[in-house]
Amino acid sequence: MDLSHAMDFTGRAVLVTGGTRGLGAATARAFLASGADVMVCGRGAPAAPPSAGGREAAFRAADLRDPVAAADLVAATVERFGRLDALVNNAGGSPDADAATVSPRFVEKVVALNLLAPFYTAQAANLVMREQPDGGAVINIGSVSAHDPQPGTAAYSAAKAGLLGLTRALALEWAPRVRVNHVTVGLVRTENATALYGDDGGAAVAGIVPMGRLAEPDDVARACLWLASDLSSYVNGADLAVHGGGEMPARHTIHRATAPPFRHLDTINPHRLSSP
């Protein structure tokens, strides 16, 4: 296989849900920069659609919790570009809520947005991709909450865990024509980082990440490019972790904060290293 142009998406069409801001917009720009035609969606029109290299993404308003709206979005993408090669199910999220008092309506909305909407959109995309000679790729954007829930995220964590399970199930059913993969995303520095991580924009939180920083949206976008490209043609049902190594265990964080400064071995009394 000639891989010299594996990351060139010229002539391919990509749909990025929730692609008008934050992580979704970065993903849309990455595909545009790689030559793809891109459709993004959101509940409301953005001030300006994502753009790169003098090209803009197309936009369509859609509430993907409605299966009819999800199917219409896919149909509009195919009508606009003539095909659909990759779907990035990025739309999602939830405010924190106390599981003991949260309303059933809140739970239903969170599960619908983070699990049902990706399912509905993927179903519609599969109907198109499976008829194309080159098939297609579905990429579900998940969260570390699926693996390691935090307080206040019960409904969201359950939905994201379901999305990971859905990814693996669809990968079994739709291969080899359509590959379905999952990206586990950790802490990301987006335009609302201050609201999420504090007034320092996440500087203090970054200390618990082994890589020493929060992810930039482009870190996740590049993972999506790879999963949609021919470079990953045998990758199916995978969970690609883009979280900088996760989070340091609490005991290590506390130990590191209280431990005396490290001394090089040459400065230590060699007699204290000998056996009694």
mmCIF file of C-alpha atoms in Angstrom:
data_model
loop_
_atom_site.group_PDB
_atom_site.id
_atom_site.type_symbol
_atom_site.label_atom_id
_atom_site.label_comp_id
_atom_site.label_asym_id
_atom_site.label_seq_id
_atom_site.Cartn_x
_atom_site.Cartn_y
_atom_site.Cartn_z
ATOM 1 C CA MET A 1 0.000 0.000 0.000
ATOM 2 C CA ASP A 2 1.275 3.463 -0.936
ATOM 3 C CA LEU A 3 1.041 5.474 2.276
ATOM 4 C CA SER A 4 2.666 8.651 0.985
ATOM 5 C CA HIS A 5 -0.723 10.339 0.719
ATOM 6 C CA ALA A 6 -2.482 8.485 3.519
ATOM 7 C CA MET A 7 -3.341 11.689 5.387
ATOM 8 C CA ASP A 8 -4.567 13.487 2.278
ATOM 9 C CA PHE A 9 -8.355 13.616 2.452
ATOM 10 C CA THR A 10 -8.894 15.441 -0.820
ATOM 11 C CA GLY A 11 -12.108 14.190 -2.395
ATOM 12 C CA ARG A 12 -13.393 12.735 0.866
ATOM 13 C CA ALA A 13 -16.310 13.976 2.942
ATOM 14 C CA VAL A 14 -16.383 14.188 6.725
ATOM 15 C CA LEU A 15 -19.199 14.957 9.162
ATOM 16 C CA VAL A 16 -18.249 16.332 12.582
ATOM 17 C CA THR A 17 -21.105 16.620 15.061
ATOM 18 C CA GLY A 18 -20.845 19.453 17.550
ATOM 19 C CA GLY A 19 -18.239 20.858 15.194
ATOM 20 C CA THR A 20 -18.858 24.568 15.661
ATOM 21 C CA ARG A 21 -16.627 25.168 18.685
ATOM 22 C CA GLY A 22 -14.021 23.654 20.958
ATOM 23 C CA LEU A 23 -12.802 20.177 20.197
ATOM 24 C CA GLY A 24 -15.257 19.704 17.336
ATOM 25 C CA ALA A 25 -14.172 22.878 15.575
ATOM 26 C CA ALA A 26 -10.512 21.888 15.885
ATOM 27 C CA THR A 27 -11.328 18.512 14.360
ATOM 28 C CA ALA A 28 -13.233 20.137 11.512
ATOM 29 C CA ARG A 29 -10.287 22.473 10.807
ATOM 30 C CA ALA A 30 -7.855 19.551 10.812
ATOM 31 C CA PHE A 31 -9.867 17.698 8.171
ATOM 32 C CA LEU A 32 -10.295 20.869 6.108
ATOM 33 C CA ALA A 33 -6.534 21.463 6.225
ATOM 34 C CA SER A 34 -6.050 17.881 4.997
ATOM 35 C CA GLY A 35 -8.251 18.487 1.982
ATOM 36 C CA ALA A 36 -11.586 17.033 3.111
ATOM 37 C CA ASP A 37 -15.012 18.501 2.517
ATOM 38 C CA VAL A 38 -16.504 18.964 5.973
ATOM 39 C CA MET A 39 -20.018 19.326 7.335
ATOM 40 C CA VAL A 40 -20.493 20.439 10.948
ATOM 41 C CA CYS A 41 -23.648 20.658 12.983
ATOM 42 C CA GLY A 42 -24.892 22.253 16.170
ATOM 43 C CA ARG A 43 -28.071 23.406 17.835
ATOM 44 C CA GLY A 44 -27.515 26.958 16.547
ATOM 45 C CA ALA A 45 -25.495 28.559 13.774
ATOM 46 C CA PRO A 46 -22.003 29.765 14.743
ATOM 47 C CA ALA A 47 -20.808 33.313 14.127
ATOM 48 C CA ALA A 48 -18.435 31.769 11.580
ATOM 49 C CA PRO A 49 -17.999 28.119 10.577
ATOM 50 C CA PRO A 50 -14.623 26.423 11.095
ATOM 51 C CA SER A 51 -12.169 27.210 8.323
ATOM 52 C CA ALA A 52 -8.639 26.292 7.260
ATOM 53 C CA GLY A 53 -6.543 26.949 4.192
ATOM 54 C CA GLY A 54 -9.108 29.334 2.777
ATOM 55 C CA ARG A 55 -11.874 26.726 2.949
ATOM 56 C CA GLU A 56 -14.915 26.642 5.236
ATOM 57 C CA ALA A 57 -16.995 23.837 6.663
ATOM 58 C CA ALA A 58 -20.635 23.641 5.691
ATOM 59 C CA PHE A 59 -23.117 23.973 8.565
ATOM 60 C CA ARG A 60 -26.511 22.492 9.294
ATOM 61 C CA ALA A 61 -28.547 22.967 12.462
ATOM 62 C CA ALA A 62 -29.577 19.672 14.038
ATOM 63 C CA ASP A 63 -30.674 18.177 17.340
ATOM 64 C CA LEU A 64 -29.242 14.691 17.012
ATOM 65 C CA ARG A 65 -31.234 13.339 19.931
ATOM 66 C CA ASP A 66 -33.995 13.072 17.326
ATOM 67 C CA PRO A 67 -33.289 10.084 15.050
ATOM 68 C CA VAL A 68 -35.057 11.779 12.143
ATOM 69 C CA ALA A 69 -32.832 14.844 12.524
ATOM 70 C CA ALA A 70 -29.753 12.623 12.640
ATOM 71 C CA ALA A 71 -30.770 10.849 9.436
ATOM 72 C CA ASP A 72 -31.552 14.176 7.752
ATOM 73 C CA LEU A 73 -28.106 15.515 8.687
ATOM 74 C CA VAL A 74 -26.369 12.542 7.101
ATOM 75 C CA ALA A 75 -28.569 12.835 4.020
ATOM 76 C CA ALA A 76 -27.759 16.548 3.733
ATOM 77 C CA THR A 77 -24.038 15.785 3.956
ATOM 78 C CA VAL A 78 -24.254 13.213 1.178
ATOM 79 C CA GLU A 79 -26.388 15.541 -0.935
ATOM 80 C CA ARG A 80 -23.826 18.326 -0.493
ATOM 81 C CA PHE A 81 -20.656 16.310 -1.104
ATOM 82 C CA GLY A 82 -21.841 13.183 -2.910
ATOM 83 C CA ARG A 83 -20.426 10.798 -0.308
ATOM 84 C CA LEU A 84 -19.560 10.328 3.379
ATOM 85 C CA ASP A 85 -16.213 8.846 4.324
ATOM 86 C CA ALA A 86 -15.911 9.640 8.021
ATOM 87 C CA LEU A 87 -18.243 10.512 10.858
ATOM 88 C CA VAL A 88 -16.810 12.030 14.037
ATOM 89 C CA ASN A 89 -19.417 11.757 16.789
ATOM 90 C CA ASN A 90 -18.159 14.630 18.912
ATOM 91 C CA ALA A 91 -21.352 16.275 20.230
ATOM 92 C CA GLY A 92 -21.833 15.611 23.936
ATOM 93 C CA GLY A 93 -21.245 16.872 27.421
ATOM 94 C CA SER A 94 -23.096 17.527 30.654
ATOM 95 C CA PRO A 95 -23.037 19.840 33.657
ATOM 96 C CA ASP A 96 -22.294 18.225 37.001
ATOM 97 C CA ALA A 97 -25.287 17.040 38.986
ATOM 98 C CA ASP A 98 -25.892 15.273 42.303
ATOM 99 C CA ALA A 99 -26.985 11.719 41.527
ATOM 100 C CA ALA A 100 -29.121 11.601 44.678
ATOM 101 C CA THR A 101 -31.364 14.462 43.578
ATOM 102 C CA VAL A 102 -31.005 14.761 39.812
ATOM 103 C CA SER A 103 -34.283 14.639 37.885
ATOM 104 C CA PRO A 104 -35.228 11.840 35.494
ATOM 105 C CA ARG A 105 -35.573 14.432 32.728
ATOM 106 C CA PHE A 106 -31.953 15.527 33.215
ATOM 107 C CA VAL A 107 -30.725 11.931 33.068
ATOM 108 C CA GLU A 108 -32.725 11.248 29.927
ATOM 109 C CA LYS A 109 -31.286 14.310 28.186
ATOM 110 C CA VAL A 110 -27.706 13.440 29.124
ATOM 111 C CA VAL A 111 -28.043 9.843 27.950
ATOM 112 C CA ALA A 112 -29.790 10.952 24.765
ATOM 113 C CA LEU A 113 -27.059 13.433 23.870
ATOM 114 C CA ASN A 114 -24.049 11.289 24.762
ATOM 115 C CA LEU A 115 -25.236 7.823 23.755
ATOM 116 C CA LEU A 116 -28.420 7.802 21.681
ATOM 117 C CA ALA A 117 -27.454 10.675 19.368
ATOM 118 C CA PRO A 118 -24.155 9.026 18.339
ATOM 119 C CA PHE A 119 -26.039 5.768 17.802
ATOM 120 C CA TYR A 120 -28.668 7.392 15.569
ATOM 121 C CA THR A 121 -26.076 9.301 13.534
ATOM 122 C CA ALA A 122 -23.844 6.264 13.126
ATOM 123 C CA GLN A 123 -26.801 4.173 11.949
ATOM 124 C CA ALA A 124 -27.572 6.654 9.194
ATOM 125 C CA ALA A 125 -23.904 7.001 8.248
ATOM 126 C CA ASN A 126 -23.451 3.240 8.018
ATOM 127 C CA LEU A 127 -26.250 2.964 5.467
ATOM 128 C CA VAL A 128 -24.260 5.262 3.193
ATOM 129 C CA MET A 129 -20.743 4.014 3.923
ATOM 130 C CA ARG A 130 -21.479 0.333 3.444
ATOM 131 C CA GLU A 131 -22.504 1.007 -0.167
ATOM 132 C CA GLN A 132 -19.286 2.871 -1.010
ATOM 133 C CA PRO A 133 -16.357 0.961 -2.535
ATOM 134 C CA ASP A 134 -14.001 2.268 0.159
ATOM 135 C CA GLY A 135 -16.500 1.979 3.015
ATOM 136 C CA GLY A 136 -16.012 4.499 5.785
ATOM 137 C CA ALA A 137 -15.005 5.189 9.358
ATOM 138 C CA VAL A 138 -16.983 6.165 12.457
ATOM 139 C CA ILE A 139 -15.072 7.783 15.311
ATOM 140 C CA ASN A 140 -16.816 8.187 18.657
ATOM 141 C CA ILE A 141 -15.397 10.820 20.984
ATOM 142 C CA GLY A 142 -15.555 9.447 24.516
ATOM 143 C CA SER A 143 -14.279 10.509 27.904
ATOM 144 C CA VAL A 144 -12.068 9.311 30.717
ATOM 145 C CA SER A 145 -15.300 9.381 32.724
ATOM 146 C CA ALA A 146 -16.251 6.111 31.031
ATOM 147 C CA HIS A 147 -13.284 4.459 32.765
ATOM 148 C CA ASP A 148 -12.891 6.596 35.874
ATOM 149 C CA PRO A 149 -16.107 8.394 36.937
ATOM 150 C CA GLN A 150 -15.880 11.560 39.002
ATOM 151 C CA PRO A 151 -18.397 12.902 41.558
ATOM 152 C CA GLY A 152 -21.292 14.666 39.886
ATOM 153 C CA THR A 153 -21.035 12.751 36.621
ATOM 154 C CA ALA A 154 -23.149 9.642 37.169
ATOM 155 C CA ALA A 155 -25.431 10.032 34.158
ATOM 156 C CA TYR A 156 -22.641 11.313 31.931
ATOM 157 C CA SER A 157 -20.218 8.562 32.963
ATOM 158 C CA ALA A 158 -22.856 5.892 32.367
ATOM 159 C CA ALA A 159 -23.651 7.296 28.930
ATOM 160 C CA LYS A 160 -19.979 7.497 27.959
ATOM 161 C CA ALA A 161 -19.387 3.948 29.174
ATOM 162 C CA GLY A 162 -22.304 2.967 26.970
ATOM 163 C CA LEU A 163 -20.709 4.764 24.027
ATOM 164 C CA LEU A 164 -17.550 2.703 24.458
ATOM 165 C CA GLY A 165 -19.609 -0.476 24.531
ATOM 166 C CA LEU A 166 -21.573 0.688 21.504
ATOM 167 C CA THR A 167 -18.321 1.288 19.618
ATOM 168 C CA ARG A 168 -17.156 -2.256 20.202
ATOM 169 C CA ALA A 169 -20.540 -3.740 19.267
ATOM 170 C CA LEU A 170 -20.815 -1.762 16.019
ATOM 171 C CA ALA A 171 -17.218 -2.624 15.144
ATOM 172 C CA LEU A 172 -18.197 -6.292 15.262
ATOM 173 C CA GLU A 173 -21.337 -5.846 13.195
ATOM 174 C CA TRP A 174 -20.246 -3.382 10.513
ATOM 175 C CA ALA A 175 -16.735 -4.562 9.636
ATOM 176 C CA PRO A 176 -15.063 -4.882 7.236
ATOM 177 C CA ARG A 177 -16.809 -2.202 5.205
ATOM 178 C CA VAL A 178 -17.182 0.308 8.057
ATOM 179 C CA ARG A 179 -14.649 0.635 10.868
ATOM 180 C CA VAL A 180 -15.826 1.990 14.225
ATOM 181 C CA ASN A 181 -13.369 3.285 16.823
ATOM 182 C CA HIS A 182 -13.387 5.255 20.056
ATOM 183 C CA VAL A 183 -11.186 8.044 21.421
ATOM 184 C CA THR A 184 -10.940 8.394 25.194
ATOM 185 C CA VAL A 185 -10.364 12.089 25.805
ATOM 186 C CA GLY A 186 -9.008 13.524 29.040
ATOM 187 C CA LEU A 187 -8.664 17.114 30.186
ATOM 188 C CA VAL A 188 -8.685 19.463 27.199
ATOM 189 C CA ARG A 189 -7.809 23.155 27.111
ATOM 190 C CA THR A 190 -10.689 24.735 25.191
ATOM 191 C CA GLU A 191 -12.090 28.261 25.199
ATOM 192 C CA ASN A 192 -14.061 27.520 28.370
ATOM 193 C CA ALA A 193 -11.102 25.995 30.253
ATOM 194 C CA THR A 194 -11.362 28.637 32.976
ATOM 195 C CA ALA A 195 -14.952 27.666 33.722
ATOM 196 C CA LEU A 196 -13.992 23.999 33.877
ATOM 197 C CA TYR A 197 -10.629 24.069 35.630
ATOM 198 C CA GLY A 198 -10.392 27.382 37.501
ATOM 199 C CA ASP A 199 -9.044 30.878 37.020
ATOM 200 C CA ASP A 200 -5.593 29.617 36.040
ATOM 201 C CA GLY A 201 -7.049 27.943 32.947
ATOM 202 C CA GLY A 202 -6.016 24.498 34.120
ATOM 203 C CA ALA A 203 -2.407 25.166 35.130
ATOM 204 C CA ALA A 204 -2.850 23.582 38.561
ATOM 205 C CA VAL A 205 -4.901 20.678 37.205
ATOM 206 C CA ALA A 206 -2.177 19.941 34.644
ATOM 207 C CA GLY A 207 0.053 18.857 37.506
ATOM 208 C CA ILE A 208 -1.906 15.615 37.921
ATOM 209 C CA VAL A 209 -1.428 14.637 34.252
ATOM 210 C CA PRO A 210 1.749 12.622 33.578
ATOM 211 C CA MET A 211 2.464 14.654 30.434
ATOM 212 C CA GLY A 212 2.422 17.817 32.564
ATOM 213 C CA ARG A 213 -0.194 19.671 30.538
ATOM 214 C CA LEU A 214 -3.793 19.571 29.438
ATOM 215 C CA ALA A 215 -4.507 18.330 25.929
ATOM 216 C CA GLU A 216 -4.858 20.883 23.182
ATOM 217 C CA PRO A 217 -7.857 20.320 20.872
ATOM 218 C CA ASP A 218 -5.446 19.589 18.023
ATOM 219 C CA ASP A 219 -4.058 16.610 19.970
ATOM 220 C CA VAL A 220 -7.450 14.934 19.686
ATOM 221 C CA ALA A 221 -8.055 16.175 16.152
ATOM 222 C CA ARG A 222 -4.868 14.501 14.920
ATOM 223 C CA ALA A 223 -5.982 11.217 16.496
ATOM 224 C CA CYS A 224 -9.229 11.492 14.531
ATOM 225 C CA LEU A 225 -7.298 12.107 11.311
ATOM 226 C CA TRP A 226 -5.300 8.944 11.907
ATOM 227 C CA LEU A 227 -8.350 6.819 12.714
ATOM 228 C CA ALA A 228 -10.089 8.039 9.550
ATOM 229 C CA SER A 229 -7.043 7.483 7.336
ATOM 230 C CA ASP A 230 -5.667 4.458 5.523
ATOM 231 C CA LEU A 231 -2.884 4.340 8.116
ATOM 232 C CA SER A 232 -5.378 2.720 10.488
ATOM 233 C CA SER A 233 -7.052 0.462 7.936
ATOM 234 C CA TYR A 234 -6.831 -2.566 10.266
ATOM 235 C CA VAL A 235 -7.828 -0.681 13.420
ATOM 236 C CA ASN A 236 -11.414 -1.503 14.372
ATOM 237 C CA GLY A 237 -13.162 -1.529 17.749
ATOM 238 C CA ALA A 238 -10.196 0.225 19.341
ATOM 239 C CA ASP A 239 -10.183 2.612 22.284
ATOM 240 C CA LEU A 240 -7.440 5.158 21.620
ATOM 241 C CA ALA A 241 -6.491 7.008 24.810
ATOM 242 C CA VAL A 242 -5.632 10.664 24.245
ATOM 243 C CA HIS A 243 -5.334 11.747 27.855
ATOM 244 C CA GLY A 244 -1.633 12.299 28.474
ATOM 245 C CA GLY A 245 -1.345 9.134 30.553
ATOM 246 C CA GLY A 246 -4.481 9.692 32.631
ATOM 247 C CA GLU A 247 -4.211 11.128 36.134
ATOM 248 C CA MET A 248 -1.577 10.562 38.772
ATOM 249 C CA PRO A 249 -2.799 8.369 41.677
ATOM 250 C CA ALA A 250 -3.680 10.469 44.726
ATOM 251 C CA ARG A 251 -1.073 8.729 46.885
ATOM 252 C CA HIS A 252 1.660 9.620 44.403
ATOM 253 C CA THR A 253 0.509 13.225 44.137
ATOM 254 C CA ILE A 254 0.552 13.613 47.912
ATOM 255 C CA HIS A 255 3.934 11.891 48.212
ATOM 256 C CA ARG A 256 5.431 14.087 45.512
ATOM 257 C CA ALA A 257 4.177 17.225 47.266
ATOM 258 C CA THR A 258 5.626 16.219 50.654
ATOM 259 C CA ALA A 259 8.784 14.321 49.630
ATOM 260 C CA PRO A 260 12.192 15.958 50.251
ATOM 261 C CA PRO A 261 14.120 17.177 47.215
ATOM 262 C CA PHE A 262 15.648 14.402 45.119
ATOM 263 C CA ARG A 263 19.375 13.838 45.590
ATOM 264 C CA HIS A 264 21.530 12.237 42.948
ATOM 265 C CA LEU A 265 22.871 8.812 43.944
ATOM 266 C CA ASP A 266 26.458 10.152 43.934
ATOM 267 C CA THR A 267 25.608 12.444 46.865
ATOM 268 C CA ILE A 268 24.273 9.672 49.091
ATOM 269 C CA ASN A 269 26.524 8.108 51.726
ATOM 270 C CA PRO A 270 27.459 4.724 50.215
ATOM 271 C CA HIS A 271 27.618 3.113 53.672
ATOM 272 C CA ARG A 272 23.871 3.689 54.067
ATOM 273 C CA LEU A 273 23.237 1.610 50.955
ATOM 274 C CA SER A 274 25.108 -1.449 52.188
ATOM 275 C CA SER A 275 23.385 -4.447 53.685
ATOM 276 C CA PRO A 276 23.341 -4.682 57.498
#
